[in-house]
CSV table of C-alpha atoms in Angstrom, one decimal:
chain,number,residue,atom,x,y,z
A,17,MET,CA,-20.9,52.0,-34.0
A,18,THR,CA,-20.3,50.3,-37.3
A,19,PHE,CA,-18.9,47.3,-35.6
A,20,ILE,CA,-22.0,47.1,-33.3
A,21,ARG,CA,-24.4,47.6,-36.3
A,22,ASN,CA,-22.6,45.0,-38.3
A,23,SER,CA,-22.6,42.6,-35.4
A,24,ILE,CA,-26.2,43.1,-34.8
A,25,GLY,CA,-27.0,42.7,-38.4
A,26,ALA,CA,-25.0,39.5,-38.6
A,27,ALA,CA,-26.7,38.2,-35.4
A,28,VAL,CA,-30.2,39.1,-36.8
A,29,LEU,CA,-29.4,37.4,-40.1
A,30,ALA,CA,-28.0,34.3,-38.4
A,31,ALA,CA,-31.1,34.2,-36.1
A,32,GLY,CA,-33.4,34.5,-39.0
A,33,LEU,CA,-31.6,31.7,-40.8
A,34,ALA,CA,-31.7,29.6,-37.7
A,35,MET,CA,-35.5,30.2,-37.2
A,36,GLY,CA,-36.1,29.1,-40.7
A,37,SER,CA,-34.5,25.7,-39.9
A,38,ALA,CA,-35.7,25.2,-36.4
A,39,GLY,CA,-37.0,21.7,-37.2
A,40,PHE,CA,-33.4,20.5,-37.7
A,41,ALA,CA,-32.2,21.3,-34.2
A,42,GLN,CA,-32.1,17.7,-33.1
A,43,ALA,CA,-28.8,16.4,-31.8
A,44,GLN,CA,-26.4,15.1,-34.4
A,45,GLU,CA,-22.9,14.1,-35.0
A,46,VAL,CA,-21.0,16.9,-36.8
A,47,THR,CA,-18.5,15.6,-39.3
A,48,ASP,CA,-15.5,17.5,-40.7
A,49,ALA,CA,-17.3,17.9,-44.0
A,50,HIS,CA,-20.3,19.3,-42.2
A,51,VAL,CA,-18.2,21.9,-40.3
A,52,ALA,CA,-16.4,22.7,-43.6
A,53,ALA,CA,-19.8,23.3,-45.3
A,54,ALA,CA,-20.8,25.5,-42.3
A,55,LEU,CA,-17.6,27.5,-42.5
A,56,ASP,CA,-18.2,28.0,-46.2
A,57,ALA,CA,-21.7,29.2,-45.5
A,58,VAL,CA,-20.5,31.6,-42.8
A,59,HIS,CA,-17.9,33.0,-45.1
A,60,ALA,CA,-20.2,33.3,-48.1
A,61,ALA,CA,-22.8,35.0,-45.9
A,62,LYS,CA,-20.1,37.3,-44.6
A,63,THR,CA,-21.6,36.8,-41.1
A,64,SER,CA,-18.3,36.8,-39.3
A,65,ARG,CA,-16.9,40.0,-40.9
A,66,GLY,CA,-18.6,41.9,-38.1
A,67,PHE,CA,-16.2,40.2,-35.7
A,68,ASP,CA,-13.1,41.4,-37.6
A,69,ASN,CA,-12.7,44.4,-35.3
A,70,LEU,CA,-12.9,42.4,-32.1
A,71,LEU,CA,-9.1,41.9,-31.7
A,72,PRO,CA,-8.3,45.6,-32.4
A,73,LEU,CA,-11.1,46.6,-30.0
A,74,LEU,CA,-9.8,44.2,-27.3
A,75,SER,CA,-6.3,45.6,-27.9
A,76,GLN,CA,-7.5,49.2,-27.4
A,77,GLN,CA,-9.5,48.2,-24.3
A,78,THR,CA,-6.4,46.5,-22.8
A,79,GLN,CA,-4.2,49.5,-23.6
A,80,ASN,CA,-6.7,51.9,-22.0
A,81,LYS,CA,-7.0,49.7,-18.9
A,82,LEU,CA,-3.2,49.4,-18.5
A,83,ILE,CA,-2.6,53.1,-19.2
A,84,ARG,CA,-5.1,54.1,-16.5
A,85,MET,CA,-3.0,52.0,-14.1
A,86,ARG,CA,0.3,53.3,-15.3
A,87,PRO,CA,-0.1,56.4,-17.5
A,88,ASP,CA,3.7,57.1,-17.3
A,89,GLN,CA,4.2,53.9,-19.3
A,90,HIS,CA,1.8,54.6,-22.1
A,91,GLN,CA,4.3,54.1,-24.9
A,92,ALA,CA,5.7,50.8,-23.6
A,93,ILE,CA,2.1,49.6,-22.9
A,94,ALA,CA,1.0,50.4,-26.5
A,95,GLU,CA,4.1,48.6,-27.9
A,96,VAL,CA,3.6,45.5,-25.8
A,97,VAL,CA,-0.1,45.2,-26.2
A,98,ASP,CA,0.1,45.7,-30.0
A,99,ALA,CA,2.8,43.0,-30.2
A,100,GLN,CA,0.7,40.6,-28.1
A,101,ALA,CA,-2.4,41.4,-30.2
A,102,LEU,CA,-0.5,40.6,-33.4
A,103,GLU,CA,0.5,37.2,-31.9
A,104,LEU,CA,-3.2,36.5,-31.3
A,105,VAL,CA,-4.3,37.2,-34.9
A,106,ALA,CA,-4.0,33.5,-35.8
A,107,ARG,CA,-6.6,32.7,-33.1
A,108,ARG,CA,-9.2,34.6,-35.2
A,109,LYS,CA,-9.8,31.3,-37.1
A,110,ASP,CA,-10.9,29.7,-33.8
A,111,LEU,CA,-13.8,32.1,-33.7
A,112,ASP,CA,-14.8,31.3,-37.2
A,113,ASN,CA,-14.6,27.6,-36.4
A,114,ASP,CA,-16.8,28.1,-33.3
A,115,VAL,CA,-19.4,30.0,-35.3
A,116,ALA,CA,-19.3,27.3,-38.0
A,117,ARG,CA,-19.9,24.6,-35.4
A,118,ILE,CA,-23.0,26.5,-34.2
A,119,TRP,CA,-24.3,26.7,-37.8
A,120,ALA,CA,-23.5,23.0,-38.3
A,121,LYS,CA,-25.6,22.3,-35.1
A,122,HIS,CA,-28.6,24.0,-36.6
A,123,PHE,CA,-28.3,23.2,-40.3
A,124,SER,CA,-27.8,20.0,-42.2
A,125,GLU,CA,-24.8,19.8,-44.5
A,126,ASP,CA,-27.2,20.0,-47.5
A,127,GLU,CA,-28.8,23.1,-46.1
A,128,LEU,CA,-25.4,24.7,-45.5
A,129,ASN,CA,-24.4,24.0,-49.1
A,130,ALA,CA,-27.7,25.6,-50.3
A,131,ILE,CA,-27.0,28.6,-48.1
A,132,SER,CA,-23.5,28.9,-49.5
A,133,ALA,CA,-24.9,28.6,-53.0
A,134,PHE,CA,-27.4,31.4,-52.3
A,135,TYR,CA,-24.8,33.8,-50.9
A,136,LYS,CA,-22.5,33.1,-53.8
A,137,SER,CA,-25.4,34.1,-56.2
A,138,PRO,CA,-25.7,37.8,-57.2
A,139,ALA,CA,-28.7,38.3,-55.0
A,140,GLY,CA,-27.1,36.5,-52.0
A,141,SER,CA,-23.9,38.4,-52.5
A,142,LYS,CA,-25.8,41.7,-52.5
A,143,LEU,CA,-27.6,40.6,-49.3
A,144,ALA,CA,-24.4,39.7,-47.6
A,145,GLU,CA,-22.8,43.0,-48.6
A,146,ILE,CA,-25.7,45.4,-47.7
A,147,GLY,CA,-27.7,43.2,-45.3
A,148,PRO,CA,-26.3,44.9,-42.2
A,149,LYS,CA,-27.1,48.3,-43.6
A,150,VAL,CA,-30.6,47.2,-44.5
A,151,VAL,CA,-31.1,45.7,-41.0
A,152,GLY,CA,-29.8,48.9,-39.4
A,153,GLU,CA,-32.1,51.1,-41.4
A,154,THR,CA,-35.0,48.6,-40.7
A,155,LEU,CA,-34.3,48.8,-36.9
A,156,GLN,CA,-34.2,52.6,-37.1
A,157,SER,CA,-37.6,52.5,-38.9
A,158,VAL,CA,-39.0,50.1,-36.3
A,159,LYS,CA,-37.8,52.4,-33.5
A,160,GLY,CA,-39.3,55.5,-35.1
A,161,TRP,CA,-42.7,53.8,-35.7
A,162,SER,CA,-42.6,52.4,-32.2
A,163,ASP,CA,-41.9,55.8,-30.7
A,164,ARG,CA,-44.7,57.5,-32.7
A,165,VAL,CA,-47.3,54.8,-32.1
A,166,GLY,CA,-46.3,54.6,-28.4
A,167,GLU,CA,-46.7,58.3,-28.0
A,168,GLU,CA,-50.1,58.2,-29.8
A,169,LEU,CA,-51.2,55.3,-27.6
A,170,PHE,CA,-50.2,57.2,-24.5
A,171,GLU,CA,-52.0,60.4,-25.5
A,172,LYS,CA,-55.2,58.6,-26.6
A,173,SER,CA,-55.2,56.6,-23.4
A,174,ARG,CA,-54.8,59.7,-21.3
A,175,GLU,CA,-57.7,61.3,-23.2
A,176,GLY,CA,-59.8,58.2,-22.7
A,177,LEU,CA,-59.0,58.2,-19.0
A,178,LYS,CA,-59.7,62.0,-18.7
A,179,LYS,CA,-63.2,61.3,-20.2
A,180,LYS,CA,-63.7,58.9,-17.3
A,181,GLY,CA,-62.7,61.6,-14.8
A,182,ILE,CA,-59.2,60.3,-14.2
A,183,GLU,CA,-56.6,63.1,-14.4
A,184,PHE,CA,-52.9,62.9,-14.7
């Protein structure tokens, strides 16, 4: 659940940043320096930390799938899958680079440098650290409000319809 919450928080944060710079979305050539600035911004914002659990999660899913097929080989399956997962750890950088290219597509190099500077400031660092928690609590609050107001709207609408002679 934490992984999902962190991932959602990271996605919401990234979407918010992207919306703030929607005017820059024109096609452009992305230089190595631009991608480097994007990678620095992604790391400073701690956006990709929500993805750190992906490989362990994939490993567990693969083990579960193979063990369902051959439960008698659970120990060998766990050993092989763990070994294969460890070999894939280096590919985690590929994901960061892919995310950085997405950021570079939506932000200029100067904007990315400003984003990095912000997230390296005390306020930005705090946002990066507790942002997913704040977003999670915010989404819970929105859901609670929506549930309460939705129920109130339903009841008042039923009462209004009852006054018009329509029963439910």
